[in-house]
């Protein structure tokens, strides 16, 4: 998917009322040709920093969940955690903190938005897109994506 296609898909999902963490997982599931309403509903709890509380950015927590979607332990006995899963989450978290925490003075939604929800329209799309791309990079590098 090109950057432009990714951006347009994100806008489409946003216009349908989905937010950061939900969008990340929906994009990931689409890569596998899957849909899962329960996962989408679950991810809503992480949107806007723990559903509007302003705490940890939903892209940080949602990105970690996206990595787990592709490489975490599943229900089947043979679905084991990928050996690089924890390393990928640590690398993603460090990247997020350096990239966005460094730019905005923290990794909480309130830090990133500077307590001004109007900043959501200008800052969040870039953060969602770059977080998705970073997760894909990590997954590909560690052999978790075909």
PDB file of C-alpha atoms in Angstrom:
ATOM      1  CA  UNK A   1       0.000   0.000   0.000  1.00  0.00           C
ATOM      2  CA  UNK A   2       1.452   3.370  -0.976  1.00  0.00           C
ATOM      3  CA  UNK A   3       1.763   6.177   1.566  1.00  0.00           C
ATOM      4  CA  UNK A   4      -1.019   8.045  -0.240  1.00  0.00           C
ATOM      5  CA  UNK A   5      -3.297   4.978  -0.193  1.00  0.00           C
ATOM      6  CA  UNK A   6      -2.540   4.456   3.492  1.00  0.00           C
ATOM      7  CA  UNK A   7      -3.338   8.080   4.269  1.00  0.00           C
ATOM      8  CA  UNK A   8      -6.616   7.921   2.337  1.00  0.00           C
ATOM      9  CA  UNK A   9      -7.630   4.700   4.105  1.00  0.00           C
ATOM     10  CA  UNK A  10      -6.861   6.312   7.459  1.00  0.00           C
ATOM     11  CA  UNK A  11      -9.026   9.311   6.563  1.00  0.00           C
ATOM     12  CA  UNK A  12     -11.814   6.961   5.517  1.00  0.00           C
ATOM     13  CA  UNK A  13     -11.669   5.125   8.852  1.00  0.00           C
ATOM     14  CA  UNK A  14     -11.512   8.412  10.768  1.00  0.00           C
ATOM     15  CA  UNK A  15     -14.591   9.678   8.931  1.00  0.00           C
ATOM     16  CA  UNK A  16     -16.377   6.501  10.081  1.00  0.00           C
ATOM     17  CA  UNK A  17     -15.670   7.419  13.717  1.00  0.00           C
ATOM     18  CA  UNK A  18     -12.639   5.224  14.426  1.00  0.00           C
ATOM     19  CA  UNK A  19      -9.579   6.594  16.199  1.00  0.00           C
ATOM     20  CA  UNK A  20      -5.861   5.861  16.531  1.00  0.00           C
ATOM     21  CA  UNK A  21      -5.577   2.431  18.139  1.00  0.00           C
ATOM     22  CA  UNK A  22      -8.601   1.067  16.286  1.00  0.00           C
ATOM     23  CA  UNK A  23      -7.248   2.311  12.971  1.00  0.00           C
ATOM     24  CA  UNK A  24      -3.870   0.675  13.572  1.00  0.00           C
ATOM     25  CA  UNK A  25      -5.441  -2.730  14.213  1.00  0.00           C
ATOM     26  CA  UNK A  26      -7.953  -2.408  11.411  1.00  0.00           C
ATOM     27  CA  UNK A  27      -5.151  -1.651   8.957  1.00  0.00           C
ATOM     28  CA  UNK A  28      -3.212  -4.633  10.276  1.00  0.00           C
ATOM     29  CA  UNK A  29      -6.181  -6.960   9.995  1.00  0.00           C
ATOM     30  CA  UNK A  30      -6.797  -5.740   6.433  1.00  0.00           C
ATOM     31  CA  UNK A  31      -3.266  -6.875   5.529  1.00  0.00           C
ATOM     32  CA  UNK A  32      -4.413 -10.394   6.437  1.00  0.00           C
ATOM     33  CA  UNK A  33      -7.804 -10.005   4.775  1.00  0.00           C
ATOM     34  CA  UNK A  34      -9.450 -10.265   8.183  1.00  0.00           C
ATOM     35  CA  UNK A  35     -12.098  -8.406  10.166  1.00  0.00           C
ATOM     36  CA  UNK A  36     -12.807  -8.796  13.845  1.00  0.00           C
ATOM     37  CA  UNK A  37     -15.414  -6.614  15.492  1.00  0.00           C
ATOM     38  CA  UNK A  38     -14.381  -7.699  18.990  1.00  0.00           C
ATOM     39  CA  UNK A  39     -10.809  -6.571  18.390  1.00  0.00           C
ATOM     40  CA  UNK A  40     -11.989  -3.220  17.006  1.00  0.00           C
ATOM     41  CA  UNK A  41     -14.260  -2.682  20.022  1.00  0.00           C
ATOM     42  CA  UNK A  42     -11.470  -3.690  22.407  1.00  0.00           C
ATOM     43  CA  UNK A  43      -9.045  -1.224  20.864  1.00  0.00           C
ATOM     44  CA  UNK A  44     -11.500   1.612  21.516  1.00  0.00           C
ATOM     45  CA  UNK A  45     -10.372   1.557  25.140  1.00  0.00           C
ATOM     46  CA  UNK A  46      -6.940   2.801  24.083  1.00  0.00           C
ATOM     47  CA  UNK A  47      -8.116   5.670  21.861  1.00  0.00           C
ATOM     48  CA  UNK A  48      -7.187   9.192  22.891  1.00  0.00           C
ATOM     49  CA  UNK A  49      -4.920   8.054  25.693  1.00  0.00           C
ATOM     50  CA  UNK A  50      -6.993   5.403  27.474  1.00  0.00           C
ATOM     51  CA  UNK A  51     -10.304   6.528  26.050  1.00  0.00           C
ATOM     52  CA  UNK A  52     -10.039  10.247  26.415  1.00  0.00           C
ATOM     53  CA  UNK A  53      -8.127  10.384  29.690  1.00  0.00           C
ATOM     54  CA  UNK A  54      -5.133  11.992  27.990  1.00  0.00           C
ATOM     55  CA  UNK A  55      -2.748   9.306  29.196  1.00  0.00           C
ATOM     56  CA  UNK A  56      -0.496   7.109  27.012  1.00  0.00           C
ATOM     57  CA  UNK A  57      -1.037   7.829  23.331  1.00  0.00           C
ATOM     58  CA  UNK A  58      -3.242   5.242  21.654  1.00  0.00           C
ATOM     59  CA  UNK A  59      -0.693   4.949  18.842  1.00  0.00           C
ATOM     60  CA  UNK A  60       1.923   3.757  21.309  1.00  0.00           C
ATOM     61  CA  UNK A  61      -0.348   1.243  23.012  1.00  0.00           C
ATOM     62  CA  UNK A  62      -2.163   0.375  19.786  1.00  0.00           C
ATOM     63  CA  UNK A  63       1.120  -0.141  17.946  1.00  0.00           C
ATOM     64  CA  UNK A  64       2.230  -2.558  20.651  1.00  0.00           C
ATOM     65  CA  UNK A  65      -1.070  -4.405  20.209  1.00  0.00           C
ATOM     66  CA  UNK A  66      -0.544  -4.469  16.433  1.00  0.00           C
ATOM     67  CA  UNK A  67       2.845  -6.102  16.964  1.00  0.00           C
ATOM     68  CA  UNK A  68       1.143  -8.616  19.266  1.00  0.00           C
ATOM     69  CA  UNK A  69      -1.572  -9.282  16.690  1.00  0.00           C
ATOM     70  CA  UNK A  70       1.075 -10.597  14.319  1.00  0.00           C
ATOM     71  CA  UNK A  71       3.587 -12.077  16.745  1.00  0.00           C
ATOM     72  CA  UNK A  72       2.020 -12.694  20.161  1.00  0.00           C
ATOM     73  CA  UNK A  73       0.897 -16.023  21.578  1.00  0.00           C
ATOM     74  CA  UNK A  74      -2.478 -17.185  20.304  1.00  0.00           C
ATOM     75  CA  UNK A  75      -5.138 -19.596  21.542  1.00  0.00           C
ATOM     76  CA  UNK A  76      -3.890 -22.604  19.627  1.00  0.00           C
ATOM     77  CA  UNK A  77      -1.316 -24.788  21.349  1.00  0.00           C
ATOM     78  CA  UNK A  78       1.143 -24.255  18.493  1.00  0.00           C
ATOM     79  CA  UNK A  79       0.633 -20.470  18.376  1.00  0.00           C
ATOM     80  CA  UNK A  80       3.651 -19.411  20.373  1.00  0.00           C
ATOM     81  CA  UNK A  81       4.960 -15.915  20.901  1.00  0.00           C
ATOM     82  CA  UNK A  82       7.473 -15.014  18.205  1.00  0.00           C
ATOM     83  CA  UNK A  83      10.982 -14.918  19.702  1.00  0.00           C
ATOM     84  CA  UNK A  84      11.388 -11.270  18.643  1.00  0.00           C
ATOM     85  CA  UNK A  85       8.008 -10.040  19.962  1.00  0.00           C
ATOM     86  CA  UNK A  86       9.288  -8.401  23.145  1.00  0.00           C
ATOM     87  CA  UNK A  87      12.258  -6.918  21.302  1.00  0.00           C
ATOM     88  CA  UNK A  88       9.935  -5.429  18.673  1.00  0.00           C
ATOM     89  CA  UNK A  89       7.697  -3.856  21.327  1.00  0.00           C
ATOM     90  CA  UNK A  90      10.741  -2.430  23.116  1.00  0.00           C
ATOM     91  CA  UNK A  91      12.141  -1.053  19.864  1.00  0.00           C
ATOM     92  CA  UNK A  92       8.784   0.417  18.855  1.00  0.00           C
ATOM     93  CA  UNK A  93       8.338   2.018  22.277  1.00  0.00           C
ATOM     94  CA  UNK A  94      11.837   3.527  22.215  1.00  0.00           C
ATOM     95  CA  UNK A  95      11.257   4.831  18.670  1.00  0.00           C
ATOM     96  CA  UNK A  96       7.898   6.331  19.667  1.00  0.00           C
ATOM     97  CA  UNK A  97       9.309   8.024  22.749  1.00  0.00           C
ATOM     98  CA  UNK A  98      12.282   9.420  20.842  1.00  0.00           C
ATOM     99  CA  UNK A  99      10.281  10.516  17.806  1.00  0.00           C
ATOM    100  CA  UNK A 100       7.057  11.852  19.280  1.00  0.00           C
ATOM    101  CA  UNK A 101       7.953  12.255  22.941  1.00  0.00           C
ATOM    102  CA  UNK A 102      11.007  14.212  21.887  1.00  0.00           C
ATOM    103  CA  UNK A 103       8.985  16.444  19.604  1.00  0.00           C
ATOM    104  CA  UNK A 104       6.093  17.071  21.980  1.00  0.00           C
ATOM    105  CA  UNK A 105       7.653  16.658  25.415  1.00  0.00           C
ATOM    106  CA  UNK A 106       6.015  13.361  26.354  1.00  0.00           C
ATOM    107  CA  UNK A 107       4.140  10.303  25.158  1.00  0.00           C
ATOM    108  CA  UNK A 108       0.776  11.030  26.706  1.00  0.00           C
ATOM    109  CA  UNK A 109      -2.027  12.371  24.519  1.00  0.00           C
ATOM    110  CA  UNK A 110      -2.160  15.504  26.633  1.00  0.00           C
ATOM    111  CA  UNK A 111       1.564  16.087  25.987  1.00  0.00           C
ATOM    112  CA  UNK A 112       1.248  15.499  22.252  1.00  0.00           C
ATOM    113  CA  UNK A 113      -1.899  17.584  21.904  1.00  0.00           C
ATOM    114  CA  UNK A 114      -0.670  20.197  24.398  1.00  0.00           C
ATOM    115  CA  UNK A 115      -4.072  20.028  26.113  1.00  0.00           C
ATOM    116  CA  UNK A 116      -5.689  21.319  22.923  1.00  0.00           C
ATOM    117  CA  UNK A 117      -7.906  18.766  21.131  1.00  0.00           C
ATOM    118  CA  UNK A 118      -7.779  20.934  17.983  1.00  0.00           C
ATOM    119  CA  UNK A 119      -4.204  19.674  17.529  1.00  0.00           C
ATOM    120  CA  UNK A 120      -5.688  16.217  16.947  1.00  0.00           C
ATOM    121  CA  UNK A 121      -6.508  17.056  13.341  1.00  0.00           C
ATOM    122  CA  UNK A 122      -2.951  18.103  12.478  1.00  0.00           C
ATOM    123  CA  UNK A 123      -0.789  15.838  14.634  1.00  0.00           C
ATOM    124  CA  UNK A 124      -2.592  12.523  14.961  1.00  0.00           C
ATOM    125  CA  UNK A 125      -2.746  11.491  11.283  1.00  0.00           C
ATOM    126  CA  UNK A 126       1.040  11.754  10.958  1.00  0.00           C
ATOM    127  CA  UNK A 127       1.573   9.859  14.211  1.00  0.00           C
ATOM    128  CA  UNK A 128      -0.864   7.082  13.246  1.00  0.00           C
ATOM    129  CA  UNK A 129       0.665   6.677   9.795  1.00  0.00           C
ATOM    130  CA  UNK A 130       4.266   6.679  10.995  1.00  0.00           C
ATOM    131  CA  UNK A 131       3.419   4.267  13.840  1.00  0.00           C
ATOM    132  CA  UNK A 132       1.790   1.840  11.414  1.00  0.00           C
ATOM    133  CA  UNK A 133       4.759   2.059   9.069  1.00  0.00           C
ATOM    134  CA  UNK A 134       7.227   1.512  11.941  1.00  0.00           C
ATOM    135  CA  UNK A 135       5.302  -1.550  13.115  1.00  0.00           C
ATOM    136  CA  UNK A 136       5.312  -2.985   9.589  1.00  0.00           C
ATOM    137  CA  UNK A 137       9.044  -2.340   9.326  1.00  0.00           C
ATOM    138  CA  UNK A 138       9.669  -4.218  12.589  1.00  0.00           C
ATOM    139  CA  UNK A 139       7.382  -7.088  11.622  1.00  0.00           C
ATOM    140  CA  UNK A 140       8.995  -7.463   8.210  1.00  0.00           C
ATOM    141  CA  UNK A 141      12.518  -7.221   9.628  1.00  0.00           C
ATOM    142  CA  UNK A 142      11.734 -10.053  12.046  1.00  0.00           C
ATOM    143  CA  UNK A 143       9.964 -12.315   9.559  1.00  0.00           C
ATOM    144  CA  UNK A 144       6.464 -11.870  10.966  1.00  0.00           C
ATOM    145  CA  UNK A 145       4.912 -10.673   7.705  1.00  0.00           C
ATOM    146  CA  UNK A 146       4.814 -12.613   4.481  1.00  0.00           C
TER     147      UNK A 146
END
